mmCIF file of C-alpha atoms in Angstrom:
data_model
loop_
_atom_site.group_PDB
_atom_site.id
_atom_site.type_symbol
_atom_site.label_atom_id
_atom_site.label_comp_id
_atom_site.label_asym_id
_atom_site.label_seq_id
_atom_site.Cartn_x
_atom_site.Cartn_y
_atom_site.Cartn_z
ATOM 1 C CA PRO A 1 6.982 16.715 9.383
ATOM 2 C CA ASP A 2 6.442 19.732 11.031
ATOM 3 C CA SER A 3 4.728 21.327 7.827
ATOM 4 C CA CYS A 4 1.806 18.890 8.366
ATOM 5 C CA THR A 5 -1.558 20.580 8.641
ATOM 6 C CA THR A 6 -3.423 17.117 9.868
ATOM 7 C CA LEU A 7 -2.266 14.615 11.610
ATOM 8 C CA PRO A 8 -3.682 10.817 11.645
ATOM 9 C CA ASP A 9 -4.922 9.822 15.268
ATOM 10 C CA TYR A 10 -2.310 7.565 15.984
ATOM 11 C CA ALA A 11 0.898 10.073 15.039
ATOM 12 C CA LEU A 12 1.549 11.056 18.545
ATOM 13 C CA HIS A 13 0.270 8.380 20.256
ATOM 14 C CA PRO A 14 2.007 6.691 22.786
ATOM 15 C CA LYS A 15 1.752 3.444 21.485
ATOM 16 C CA GLY A 16 0.652 4.151 17.876
ATOM 17 C CA VAL A 17 -3.079 3.303 18.300
ATOM 18 C CA ALA A 18 -5.140 4.088 15.706
ATOM 19 C CA ARG A 19 -8.175 4.293 17.243
ATOM 20 C CA SER A 20 -10.658 5.113 14.817
ATOM 21 C CA GLU A 21 -9.731 1.964 12.894
ATOM 22 C CA PHE A 22 -11.393 0.237 15.902
ATOM 23 C CA LEU A 23 -14.824 2.070 16.492
ATOM 24 C CA ARG A 24 -17.045 -0.569 15.217
ATOM 25 C CA SER A 25 -19.051 1.455 12.819
ATOM 26 C CA ASN A 26 -15.756 2.167 10.942
ATOM 27 C CA LYS A 27 -14.905 -1.715 10.673
ATOM 28 C CA ARG A 28 -18.581 -2.725 9.567
ATOM 29 C CA ASN A 29 -19.504 -0.265 7.124
ATOM 30 C CA ILE A 30 -17.531 0.727 3.449
ATOM 31 C CA PRO A 31 -17.030 4.590 3.305
ATOM 32 C CA VAL A 32 -18.534 6.314 0.153
ATOM 33 C CA LEU A 33 -16.721 8.997 -1.057
ATOM 34 C CA GLU A 34 -18.047 11.872 -3.051
ATOM 35 C CA GLY A 35 -17.768 15.697 -3.544
ATOM 36 C CA ALA A 36 -14.969 17.188 -1.619
ATOM 37 C CA ASP A 37 -14.174 14.007 -0.011
ATOM 38 C CA LEU A 38 -13.183 12.610 -3.051
ATOM 39 C CA ASP A 39 -11.473 15.315 -4.942
ATOM 40 C CA THR A 40 -9.071 15.218 -1.432
ATOM 41 C CA MET A 41 -8.873 11.408 -1.907
ATOM 42 C CA ARG A 42 -7.330 12.240 -5.722
ATOM 43 C CA GLU A 43 -5.330 14.471 -4.578
ATOM 44 C CA ALA A 44 -3.354 12.093 -2.343
ATOM 45 C CA CYS A 45 -3.138 9.369 -4.476
ATOM 46 C CA ILE A 46 -1.453 11.929 -6.781
ATOM 47 C CA LEU A 47 0.873 13.402 -4.196
ATOM 48 C CA GLY A 48 1.441 9.375 -3.168
ATOM 49 C CA ARG A 49 2.704 9.057 -6.659
ATOM 50 C CA GLU A 50 4.874 11.976 -6.439
ATOM 51 C CA VAL A 51 6.523 10.561 -3.707
ATOM 52 C CA LEU A 52 6.700 6.972 -5.071
ATOM 53 C CA ASP A 53 8.850 8.221 -7.750
ATOM 54 C CA ILE A 54 10.762 10.064 -6.284
ATOM 55 C CA ALA A 55 11.823 7.393 -3.769
ATOM 56 C CA ALA A 56 11.798 5.291 -7.213
ATOM 57 C CA ARG A 57 14.782 7.526 -8.819
ATOM 58 C CA PHE A 58 16.909 7.340 -5.775
ATOM 59 C CA LEU A 59 17.062 3.472 -5.852
ATOM 60 C CA ARG A 60 20.053 1.641 -7.090
ATOM 61 C CA ALA A 61 22.354 -0.714 -5.871
ATOM 62 C CA GLY A 62 24.343 0.715 -3.036
ATOM 63 C CA VAL A 63 21.944 2.289 -1.861
ATOM 64 C CA THR A 64 20.054 1.385 1.689
ATOM 65 C CA GLY A 65 16.752 1.344 3.349
ATOM 66 C CA ASP A 66 17.503 3.936 5.826
ATOM 67 C CA GLU A 67 18.456 6.226 3.163
ATOM 68 C CA ILE A 68 15.278 5.799 0.739
ATOM 69 C CA ASP A 69 13.319 6.265 4.572
ATOM 70 C CA ARG A 70 15.094 10.110 4.368
ATOM 71 C CA VAL A 71 14.330 10.690 1.021
ATOM 72 C CA VAL A 72 10.005 9.642 1.414
ATOM 73 C CA TRP A 73 10.272 11.485 4.818
ATOM 74 C CA GLN A 74 12.009 15.106 2.869
ATOM 75 C CA ALA A 75 9.421 14.557 -0.214
ATOM 76 C CA CYS A 76 6.596 14.145 2.223
ATOM 77 C CA LYS A 77 7.561 17.584 4.191
ATOM 78 C CA ASP A 78 8.003 19.256 1.130
ATOM 79 C CA ARG A 79 4.384 18.567 -0.075
ATOM 80 C CA ALA A 80 3.046 19.061 3.531
ATOM 81 C CA VAL A 81 1.943 15.347 4.038
ATOM 82 C CA TYR A 82 2.119 13.067 6.617
ATOM 83 C CA PRO A 83 4.024 9.507 6.055
ATOM 84 C CA SER A 84 1.239 7.061 6.772
ATOM 85 C CA PRO A 85 3.465 4.880 8.498
ATOM 86 C CA LEU A 86 5.194 6.638 10.608
ATOM 87 C CA ASN A 87 4.151 5.514 14.363
ATOM 88 C CA TYR A 88 1.558 3.128 13.042
ATOM 89 C CA SER A 89 1.718 0.583 15.496
ATOM 90 C CA LEU A 90 4.858 2.124 16.386
ATOM 91 C CA PHE A 91 6.282 1.395 13.612
ATOM 92 C CA PRO A 92 9.732 3.789 13.195
ATOM 93 C CA LYS A 93 10.106 4.901 9.670
ATOM 94 C CA SER A 94 8.174 6.555 6.962
ATOM 95 C CA VAL A 95 8.131 3.872 4.190
ATOM 96 C CA CYS A 96 8.116 0.341 3.729
ATOM 97 C CA VAL A 97 10.988 -1.330 1.957
ATOM 98 C CA SER A 98 10.956 -5.175 1.625
ATOM 99 C CA PRO A 99 13.437 -6.823 -0.718
ATOM 100 C CA ASN A 100 13.410 -10.436 -2.283
ATOM 101 C CA GLU A 101 11.610 -12.749 0.296
ATOM 102 C CA VAL A 102 9.918 -9.762 2.534
ATOM 103 C CA ILE A 103 6.449 -10.234 1.189
ATOM 104 C CA CYS A 104 5.688 -6.757 2.408
ATOM 105 C CA HIS A 105 5.600 -4.081 5.426
ATOM 106 C CA GLY A 106 9.228 -4.396 5.481
ATOM 107 C CA MET A 107 11.530 -1.903 7.597
ATOM 108 C CA PRO A 108 14.041 0.145 6.382
ATOM 109 C CA ASP A 109 17.778 -0.730 7.926
ATOM 110 C CA GLY A 110 21.190 0.059 7.026
ATOM 111 C CA ARG A 111 21.611 -3.265 4.588
ATOM 112 C CA LYS A 112 22.549 -2.226 0.888
ATOM 113 C CA ILE A 113 20.400 -3.165 -1.942
ATOM 114 C CA GLU A 114 22.522 -5.037 -4.291
ATOM 115 C CA GLU A 115 22.767 -5.897 -7.513
ATOM 116 C CA GLY A 116 19.651 -8.544 -8.653
ATOM 117 C CA ASP A 117 17.688 -7.632 -5.985
ATOM 118 C CA ILE A 118 13.986 -6.989 -6.079
ATOM 119 C CA VAL A 119 12.671 -4.452 -4.246
ATOM 120 C CA ASN A 120 9.347 -3.217 -3.221
ATOM 121 C CA LEU A 121 8.102 0.440 -2.076
ATOM 122 C CA ASP A 122 5.191 0.819 -0.238
ATOM 123 C CA ILE A 123 4.459 4.769 -0.166
ATOM 124 C CA SER A 124 1.307 5.808 1.890
ATOM 125 C CA ILE A 125 0.767 9.468 2.949
ATOM 126 C CA CYS A 126 -2.136 11.376 4.786
ATOM 127 C CA HIS A 127 -3.047 14.593 3.085
ATOM 128 C CA ASN A 128 -6.050 16.484 4.561
ATOM 129 C CA SER A 129 -7.064 13.319 6.802
ATOM 130 C CA PHE A 130 -6.759 11.511 3.895
ATOM 131 C CA HIS A 131 -4.665 8.256 3.642
ATOM 132 C CA SER A 132 -3.175 6.880 0.053
ATOM 133 C CA ASP A 133 -1.538 3.931 -0.295
ATOM 134 C CA LEU A 134 0.477 2.832 -3.093
ATOM 135 C CA ASN A 135 3.679 0.029 -4.297
ATOM 136 C CA GLU A 136 5.558 -0.738 -6.894
ATOM 137 C CA THR A 137 8.122 -3.629 -6.850
ATOM 138 C CA PHE A 138 11.811 -2.394 -9.172
ATOM 139 C CA PHE A 139 14.260 -4.510 -10.205
ATOM 140 C CA ILE A 140 17.710 -3.992 -9.522
ATOM 141 C CA GLY A 141 20.109 -4.341 -12.417
ATOM 142 C CA GLU A 142 19.862 -7.645 -13.634
ATOM 143 C CA VAL A 143 17.840 -10.125 -11.589
ATOM 144 C CA ASP A 144 17.402 -14.095 -12.201
ATOM 145 C CA ASP A 145 14.446 -15.104 -14.628
ATOM 146 C CA ASP A 146 12.371 -16.540 -11.131
ATOM 147 C CA SER A 147 12.380 -13.318 -9.464
ATOM 148 C CA LYS A 148 10.933 -11.356 -12.898
ATOM 149 C CA ARG A 149 8.295 -14.257 -13.345
ATOM 150 C CA LEU A 150 7.256 -13.339 -10.011
ATOM 151 C CA VAL A 151 6.925 -9.789 -10.365
ATOM 152 C CA GLU A 152 5.739 -9.921 -13.680
ATOM 153 C CA THR A 153 3.124 -12.537 -12.262
ATOM 154 C CA ALA A 154 2.142 -10.410 -9.616
ATOM 155 C CA TYR A 155 1.525 -7.353 -12.362
ATOM 156 C CA THR A 156 -0.998 -9.688 -14.605
ATOM 157 C CA ALA A 157 -2.627 -10.834 -11.623
ATOM 158 C CA LEU A 158 -3.331 -6.831 -10.658
ATOM 159 C CA ARG A 159 -4.475 -6.271 -14.092
ATOM 160 C CA VAL A 160 -7.230 -9.317 -14.319
ATOM 161 C CA ALA A 161 -8.383 -8.657 -10.996
ATOM 162 C CA SER A 162 -8.484 -4.689 -11.993
ATOM 163 C CA GLU A 163 -10.777 -5.599 -14.887
ATOM 164 C CA MET A 164 -13.392 -6.864 -12.270
ATOM 165 C CA ILE A 165 -13.786 -3.714 -10.817
ATOM 166 C CA ARG A 166 -17.145 -2.179 -11.392
ATOM 167 C CA PRO A 167 -20.371 -1.753 -9.558
ATOM 168 C CA GLY A 168 -21.997 -4.959 -8.526
ATOM 169 C CA THR A 169 -18.946 -6.899 -8.065
ATOM 170 C CA MET A 170 -18.105 -8.788 -5.005
ATOM 171 C CA TYR A 171 -15.023 -8.127 -3.215
ATOM 172 C CA ARG A 172 -14.871 -12.103 -2.437
ATOM 173 C CA GLU A 173 -14.881 -12.620 -6.364
ATOM 174 C CA LEU A 174 -11.168 -10.990 -6.776
ATOM 175 C CA GLY A 175 -9.579 -13.782 -5.204
ATOM 176 C CA ALA A 176 -10.186 -16.532 -7.386
ATOM 177 C CA LYS A 177 -9.009 -14.496 -10.169
ATOM 178 C CA ILE A 178 -5.713 -13.121 -8.602
ATOM 179 C CA GLN A 179 -4.737 -16.945 -7.200
ATOM 180 C CA GLU A 180 -5.799 -18.228 -10.722
ATOM 181 C CA GLU A 181 -3.229 -16.049 -12.399
ATOM 182 C CA ALA A 182 -0.515 -16.550 -9.456
ATOM 183 C CA GLU A 183 -0.956 -20.857 -9.917
ATOM 184 C CA LYS A 184 -1.055 -20.659 -13.909
ATOM 185 C CA ASN A 185 2.657 -19.510 -13.655
ATOM 186 C CA GLY A 186 3.847 -21.570 -10.892
ATOM 187 C CA CYS A 187 3.224 -18.676 -7.894
ATOM 188 C CA CYS A 188 1.176 -19.026 -4.894
ATOM 189 C CA VAL A 189 -0.660 -16.042 -3.279
ATOM 190 C CA ALA A 190 -0.095 -15.085 0.211
ATOM 191 C CA PRO A 191 -3.104 -15.736 1.963
ATOM 192 C CA SER A 192 -1.779 -13.622 5.292
ATOM 193 C CA PHE A 193 -2.286 -10.669 3.577
ATOM 194 C CA CYS A 194 -4.666 -8.933 1.543
ATOM 195 C CA GLY A 195 -6.061 -5.566 0.044
ATOM 196 C CA HIS A 196 -7.981 -3.240 2.183
ATOM 197 C CA GLY A 197 -10.079 0.585 1.844
ATOM 198 C CA VAL A 198 -8.238 3.828 2.236
ATOM 199 C CA GLY A 199 -9.512 6.985 2.861
ATOM 200 C CA LYS A 200 -9.968 8.448 6.530
ATOM 201 C CA LEU A 201 -8.827 5.376 7.957
ATOM 202 C CA PHE A 202 -5.515 3.933 6.750
ATOM 203 C CA HIS A 203 -6.674 0.732 7.147
ATOM 204 C CA GLY A 204 -10.426 -0.108 6.895
ATOM 205 C CA PRO A 205 -13.190 -2.128 4.996
ATOM 206 C CA PRO A 206 -13.592 -3.954 2.612
ATOM 207 C CA ASP A 207 -11.000 -6.522 2.947
ATOM 208 C CA VAL A 208 -9.983 -7.767 0.075
ATOM 209 C CA PRO A 209 -8.445 -11.654 0.131
ATOM 210 C CA HIS A 210 -6.527 -13.016 -3.023
ATOM 211 C CA TYR A 211 -7.301 -16.038 -2.860
ATOM 212 C CA ARG A 212 -10.281 -18.072 -3.722
ATOM 213 C CA LYS A 213 -13.421 -19.460 -1.565
ATOM 214 C CA ASN A 214 -12.477 -16.121 1.332
ATOM 215 C CA LYS A 215 -15.564 -14.757 2.838
ATOM 216 C CA ALA A 216 -14.950 -11.024 2.118
ATOM 217 C CA VAL A 217 -17.825 -8.977 2.809
ATOM 218 C CA GLY A 218 -19.570 -6.339 0.962
ATOM 219 C CA THR A 219 -20.073 -5.489 -3.086
ATOM 220 C CA MET A 220 -18.439 -2.685 -4.694
ATOM 221 C CA LYS A 221 -20.288 0.473 -5.450
ATOM 222 C CA PRO A 222 -19.293 4.066 -6.575
ATOM 223 C CA GLY A 223 -17.234 6.057 -4.246
ATOM 224 C CA HIS A 224 -15.074 2.932 -2.685
ATOM 225 C CA VAL A 225 -11.784 3.188 -2.475
ATOM 226 C CA PHE A 226 -9.375 0.088 -2.092
ATOM 227 C CA THR A 227 -5.967 -1.025 -2.692
#
């Protein structure tokens, strides 16, 4: 959007390369935010939540992913923020829309959302050089029991893992709790994707795998921000 005051490094790159994410120092060191940087990060999270709520209000049977994308783009423009997915590795949209069997990072298109779908909206925005990254899964009308169990299990897994967030917790410890909660309810985790750090990098350290016996590096400290 023309109203943005700052753009991420990949926004205008012809191949959508986020060069800052490939710097060795940025890949190894978990940033500690404090002072003005932490205040800006909080603002980015608030703005991202506003955009997610606007998109959610538009979500219903008959709406297409492309229409949701336009709503998100306009909401970002109104707030003078950049939609982080846009042109990241040449991703052509402003939001990820993932229905049903699509695990994440679904590309919006002309398919109409249907009654009984479950749809995840993944909203990321860049505000004054800081990225926030939020997502939520929604029921479209009446959904079947398996769909309810899946979404509710993901939510409870998030809650039990969140209870471990405190200084001194090792990032690799979260995966065991998440996998335990998933398997308890007849679900499994998707090891190909994980949580990650956010801030001046859209995707940075730490990695936060969702399965047990992972080799994630790092211990939580005040000022760490991650999904």
